[in-house]
Each structure stands twice: as structure tokens, then as C-alpha cells.
Amino acid sequence: SRRFHLSARSCHRLMKVARRIADFAGEERITAEHLAEAVQFRLEG
């Protein structure tokens, strides 16, 4: 979270988005790719 200057709340939101991405992909676990995609959404939005 320090690298992207995220608060605890922002980090939690990012994890929730990554969880949804993993769910859509049919994955049980969140991967680095899911997190990267969630970060990309944050940077674009």
C-alpha cells in the first residue's frame, strides 16, 4: 500500500475489486494479475 500511497480503506477497496475479478475468472484465490487489474481500474477511474 505504501508504493501506491493507499490508505487502509483504499487498500481494502482494492482487495474487494480484485476479489470480484478473481470471482469472474472462476478463481478461488486472488492472484497478482487480479490485483494488477484492480490497480489499473483505480488508475483509470
PDB file of N, CA and C in Angstrom:
ATOM      1  N   SER A   1       0.812  -1.198   0.000  1.00  0.00           N
ATOM      2  CA  SER A   1       0.000   0.000   0.000  1.00  0.00           C
ATOM      3  C   SER A   1       0.857   1.264   0.000  1.00  0.00           C
ATOM      4  N   ARG A   2       2.070   1.165   0.531  1.00  0.00           N
ATOM      5  CA  ARG A   2       2.945   2.346   0.547  1.00  0.00           C
ATOM      6  C   ARG A   2       3.388   2.742  -0.857  1.00  0.00           C
ATOM      7  N   ARG A   3       3.612   1.739  -1.693  1.00  0.00           N
ATOM      8  CA  ARG A   3       4.091   2.010  -3.047  1.00  0.00           C
ATOM      9  C   ARG A   3       3.097   2.873  -3.832  1.00  0.00           C
ATOM     10  N   PHE A   4       1.814   2.612  -3.617  1.00  0.00           N
ATOM     11  CA  PHE A   4       0.781   3.353  -4.338  1.00  0.00           C
ATOM     12  C   PHE A   4       0.142   4.431  -3.471  1.00  0.00           C
ATOM     13  N   HIS A   5       0.682   4.655  -2.278  1.00  0.00           N
ATOM     14  CA  HIS A   5       0.173   5.671  -1.358  1.00  0.00           C
ATOM     15  C   HIS A   5      -1.312   5.450  -1.074  1.00  0.00           C
ATOM     16  N   LEU A   6      -1.657   4.225  -0.657  1.00  0.00           N
ATOM     17  CA  LEU A   6      -3.040   3.878  -0.373  1.00  0.00           C
ATOM     18  C   LEU A   6      -3.311   3.907   1.124  1.00  0.00           C
ATOM     19  N   SER A   7      -4.475   4.415   1.477  1.00  0.00           N
ATOM     20  CA  SER A   7      -4.918   4.327   2.865  1.00  0.00           C
ATOM     21  C   SER A   7      -5.413   2.901   3.107  1.00  0.00           C
ATOM     22  N   ALA A   8      -5.661   2.573   4.352  1.00  0.00           N
ATOM     23  CA  ALA A   8      -6.193   1.246   4.684  1.00  0.00           C
ATOM     24  C   ALA A   8      -7.538   1.031   3.993  1.00  0.00           C
ATOM     25  N   ARG A   9      -8.355   2.061   3.959  1.00  0.00           N
ATOM     26  CA  ARG A   9      -9.669   1.959   3.309  1.00  0.00           C
ATOM     27  C   ARG A   9      -9.522   1.722   1.806  1.00  0.00           C
ATOM     28  N   SER A  10      -8.604   2.435   1.168  1.00  0.00           N
ATOM     29  CA  SER A  10      -8.373   2.252  -0.272  1.00  0.00           C
ATOM     30  C   SER A  10      -7.825   0.867  -0.564  1.00  0.00           C
ATOM     31  N   CYS A  11      -6.944   0.399   0.296  1.00  0.00           N
ATOM     32  CA  CYS A  11      -6.374  -0.942   0.130  1.00  0.00           C
ATOM     33  C   CYS A  11      -7.477  -1.995   0.245  1.00  0.00           C
ATOM     34  N   HIS A  12      -8.370  -1.820   1.191  1.00  0.00           N
ATOM     35  CA  HIS A  12      -9.483  -2.752   1.366  1.00  0.00           C
ATOM     36  C   HIS A  12     -10.385  -2.750   0.135  1.00  0.00           C
ATOM     37  N   ARG A  13     -10.680  -1.564  -0.390  1.00  0.00           N
ATOM     38  CA  ARG A  13     -11.497  -1.461  -1.600  1.00  0.00           C
ATOM     39  C   ARG A  13     -10.819  -2.144  -2.785  1.00  0.00           C
ATOM     40  N   LEU A  14      -9.521  -1.960  -2.893  1.00  0.00           N
ATOM     41  CA  LEU A  14      -8.755  -2.581  -3.969  1.00  0.00           C
ATOM     42  C   LEU A  14      -8.833  -4.104  -3.875  1.00  0.00           C
ATOM     43  N   MET A  15      -8.737  -4.630  -2.662  1.00  0.00           N
ATOM     44  CA  MET A  15      -8.837  -6.076  -2.465  1.00  0.00           C
ATOM     45  C   MET A  15     -10.233  -6.585  -2.823  1.00  0.00           C
ATOM     46  N   LYS A  16     -11.265  -5.791  -2.529  1.00  0.00           N
ATOM     47  CA  LYS A  16     -12.619  -6.193  -2.889  1.00  0.00           C
ATOM     48  C   LYS A  16     -12.787  -6.263  -4.406  1.00  0.00           C
ATOM     49  N   VAL A  17     -12.214  -5.301  -5.108  1.00  0.00           N
ATOM     50  CA  VAL A  17     -12.278  -5.309  -6.578  1.00  0.00           C
ATOM     51  C   VAL A  17     -11.503  -6.505  -7.121  1.00  0.00           C
ATOM     52  N   ALA A  18     -10.327  -6.762  -6.572  1.00  0.00           N
ATOM     53  CA  ALA A  18      -9.526  -7.911  -7.007  1.00  0.00           C
ATOM     54  C   ALA A  18     -10.273  -9.214  -6.741  1.00  0.00           C
ATOM     55  N   ARG A  19     -10.995  -9.285  -5.628  1.00  0.00           N
ATOM     56  CA  ARG A  19     -11.792 -10.481  -5.307  1.00  0.00           C
ATOM     57  C   ARG A  19     -12.866 -10.703  -6.359  1.00  0.00           C
ATOM     58  N   ARG A  20     -13.534  -9.622  -6.766  1.00  0.00           N
ATOM     59  CA  ARG A  20     -14.567  -9.738  -7.800  1.00  0.00           C
ATOM     60  C   ARG A  20     -13.973 -10.172  -9.138  1.00  0.00           C
ATOM     61  N   ILE A  21     -12.821  -9.630  -9.476  1.00  0.00           N
ATOM     62  CA  ILE A  21     -12.150 -10.014 -10.720  1.00  0.00           C
ATOM     63  C   ILE A  21     -11.815 -11.500 -10.680  1.00  0.00           C
ATOM     64  N   ALA A  22     -11.294 -11.963  -9.542  1.00  0.00           N
ATOM     65  CA  ALA A  22     -10.982 -13.387  -9.388  1.00  0.00           C
ATOM     66  C   ALA A  22     -12.255 -14.228  -9.500  1.00  0.00           C
ATOM     67  N   ASP A  23     -13.344 -13.764  -8.903  1.00  0.00           N
ATOM     68  CA  ASP A  23     -14.617 -14.487  -8.990  1.00  0.00           C
ATOM     69  C   ASP A  23     -15.081 -14.602 -10.435  1.00  0.00           C
ATOM     70  N   PHE A  24     -15.004 -13.501 -11.180  1.00  0.00           N
ATOM     71  CA  PHE A  24     -15.407 -13.526 -12.587  1.00  0.00           C
ATOM     72  C   PHE A  24     -14.542 -14.480 -13.398  1.00  0.00           C
ATOM     73  N   ALA A  25     -13.275 -14.612 -12.994  1.00  0.00           N
ATOM     74  CA  ALA A  25     -12.354 -15.513 -13.686  1.00  0.00           C
ATOM     75  C   ALA A  25     -12.522 -16.958 -13.225  1.00  0.00           C
ATOM     76  N   GLY A  26     -13.376 -17.176 -12.225  1.00  0.00           N
ATOM     77  CA  GLY A  26     -13.593 -18.530 -11.722  1.00  0.00           C
ATOM     78  C   GLY A  26     -12.467 -19.031 -10.835  1.00  0.00           C
ATOM     79  N   GLU A  27     -11.710 -18.120 -10.265  1.00  0.00           N
ATOM     80  CA  GLU A  27     -10.564 -18.477  -9.419  1.00  0.00           C
ATOM     81  C   GLU A  27     -10.943 -18.396  -7.948  1.00  0.00           C
ATOM     82  N   GLU A  28     -10.408 -19.324  -7.150  1.00  0.00           N
ATOM     83  CA  GLU A  28     -10.643 -19.294  -5.705  1.00  0.00           C
ATOM     84  C   GLU A  28      -9.776 -18.255  -5.019  1.00  0.00           C
ATOM     85  N   ARG A  29      -8.579 -18.064  -5.543  1.00  0.00           N
ATOM     86  CA  ARG A  29      -7.618 -17.159  -4.908  1.00  0.00           C
ATOM     87  C   ARG A  29      -7.351 -15.939  -5.777  1.00  0.00           C
ATOM     88  N   ILE A  30      -7.036 -14.852  -5.113  1.00  0.00           N
ATOM     89  CA  ILE A  30      -6.651 -13.623  -5.804  1.00  0.00           C
ATOM     90  C   ILE A  30      -5.189 -13.752  -6.203  1.00  0.00           C
ATOM     91  N   THR A  31      -4.897 -13.498  -7.465  1.00  0.00           N
ATOM     92  CA  THR A  31      -3.520 -13.578  -7.955  1.00  0.00           C
ATOM     93  C   THR A  31      -2.957 -12.172  -8.170  1.00  0.00           C
ATOM     94  N   ALA A  32      -1.684 -12.124  -8.460  1.00  0.00           N
ATOM     95  CA  ALA A  32      -1.040 -10.842  -8.756  1.00  0.00           C
ATOM     96  C   ALA A  32      -1.695 -10.182  -9.969  1.00  0.00           C
ATOM     97  N   GLU A  33      -2.129 -10.994 -10.918  1.00  0.00           N
ATOM     98  CA  GLU A  33      -2.785 -10.453 -12.106  1.00  0.00           C
ATOM     99  C   GLU A  33      -4.113  -9.784 -11.745  1.00  0.00           C
ATOM    100  N   HIS A  34      -4.855 -10.389 -10.829  1.00  0.00           N
ATOM    101  CA  HIS A  34      -6.124  -9.797 -10.395  1.00  0.00           C
ATOM    102  C   HIS A  34      -5.875  -8.461  -9.698  1.00  0.00           C
ATOM    103  N   LEU A  35      -4.859  -8.429  -8.850  1.00  0.00           N
ATOM    104  CA  LEU A  35      -4.522  -7.180  -8.165  1.00  0.00           C
ATOM    105  C   LEU A  35      -4.069  -6.115  -9.152  1.00  0.00           C
ATOM    106  N   ALA A  36      -3.267  -6.514 -10.136  1.00  0.00           N
ATOM    107  CA  ALA A  36      -2.792  -5.558 -11.138  1.00  0.00           C
ATOM    108  C   ALA A  36      -3.963  -4.971 -11.917  1.00  0.00           C
ATOM    109  N   GLU A  37      -4.936  -5.813 -12.232  1.00  0.00           N
ATOM    110  CA  GLU A  37      -6.111  -5.320 -12.956  1.00  0.00           C
ATOM    111  C   GLU A  37      -6.922  -4.359 -12.079  1.00  0.00           C
ATOM    112  N   ALA A  38      -7.046  -4.666 -10.800  1.00  0.00           N
ATOM    113  CA  ALA A  38      -7.756  -3.781  -9.872  1.00  0.00           C
ATOM    114  C   ALA A  38      -7.042  -2.438  -9.753  1.00  0.00           C
ATOM    115  N   VAL A  39      -5.719  -2.460  -9.691  1.00  0.00           N
ATOM    116  CA  VAL A  39      -4.938  -1.216  -9.628  1.00  0.00           C
ATOM    117  C   VAL A  39      -5.158  -0.412 -10.900  1.00  0.00           C
ATOM    118  N   GLN A  40      -5.199  -1.098 -12.034  1.00  0.00           N
ATOM    119  CA  GLN A  40      -5.419  -0.415 -13.310  1.00  0.00           C
ATOM    120  C   GLN A  40      -6.762   0.308 -13.311  1.00  0.00           C
ATOM    121  N   PHE A  41      -7.798  -0.347 -12.772  1.00  0.00           N
ATOM    122  CA  PHE A  41      -9.104   0.307 -12.667  1.00  0.00           C
ATOM    123  C   PHE A  41      -9.002   1.558 -11.814  1.00  0.00           C
ATOM    124  N   ARG A  42      -8.245   1.485 -10.728  1.00  0.00           N
ATOM    125  CA  ARG A  42      -8.088   2.637  -9.830  1.00  0.00           C
ATOM    126  C   ARG A  42      -7.373   3.783 -10.547  1.00  0.00           C
ATOM    127  N   LEU A  43      -6.343   3.459 -11.318  1.00  0.00           N
ATOM    128  CA  LEU A  43      -5.583   4.491 -12.015  1.00  0.00           C
ATOM    129  C   LEU A  43      -6.409   5.150 -13.116  1.00  0.00           C
ATOM    130  N   GLU A  44      -7.279   4.377 -13.754  1.00  0.00           N
ATOM    131  CA  GLU A  44      -8.106   4.911 -14.835  1.00  0.00           C
ATOM    132  C   GLU A  44      -9.286   5.713 -14.305  1.00  0.00           C
ATOM    133  N   GLY A  45      -9.795   5.325 -13.136  1.00  0.00           N
ATOM    134  CA  GLY A  45     -11.035   5.910 -12.625  1.00  0.00           C
ATOM    135  C   GLY A  45     -10.815   7.117 -11.834  1.00  0.00           C
TER     136      GLY A  45
END
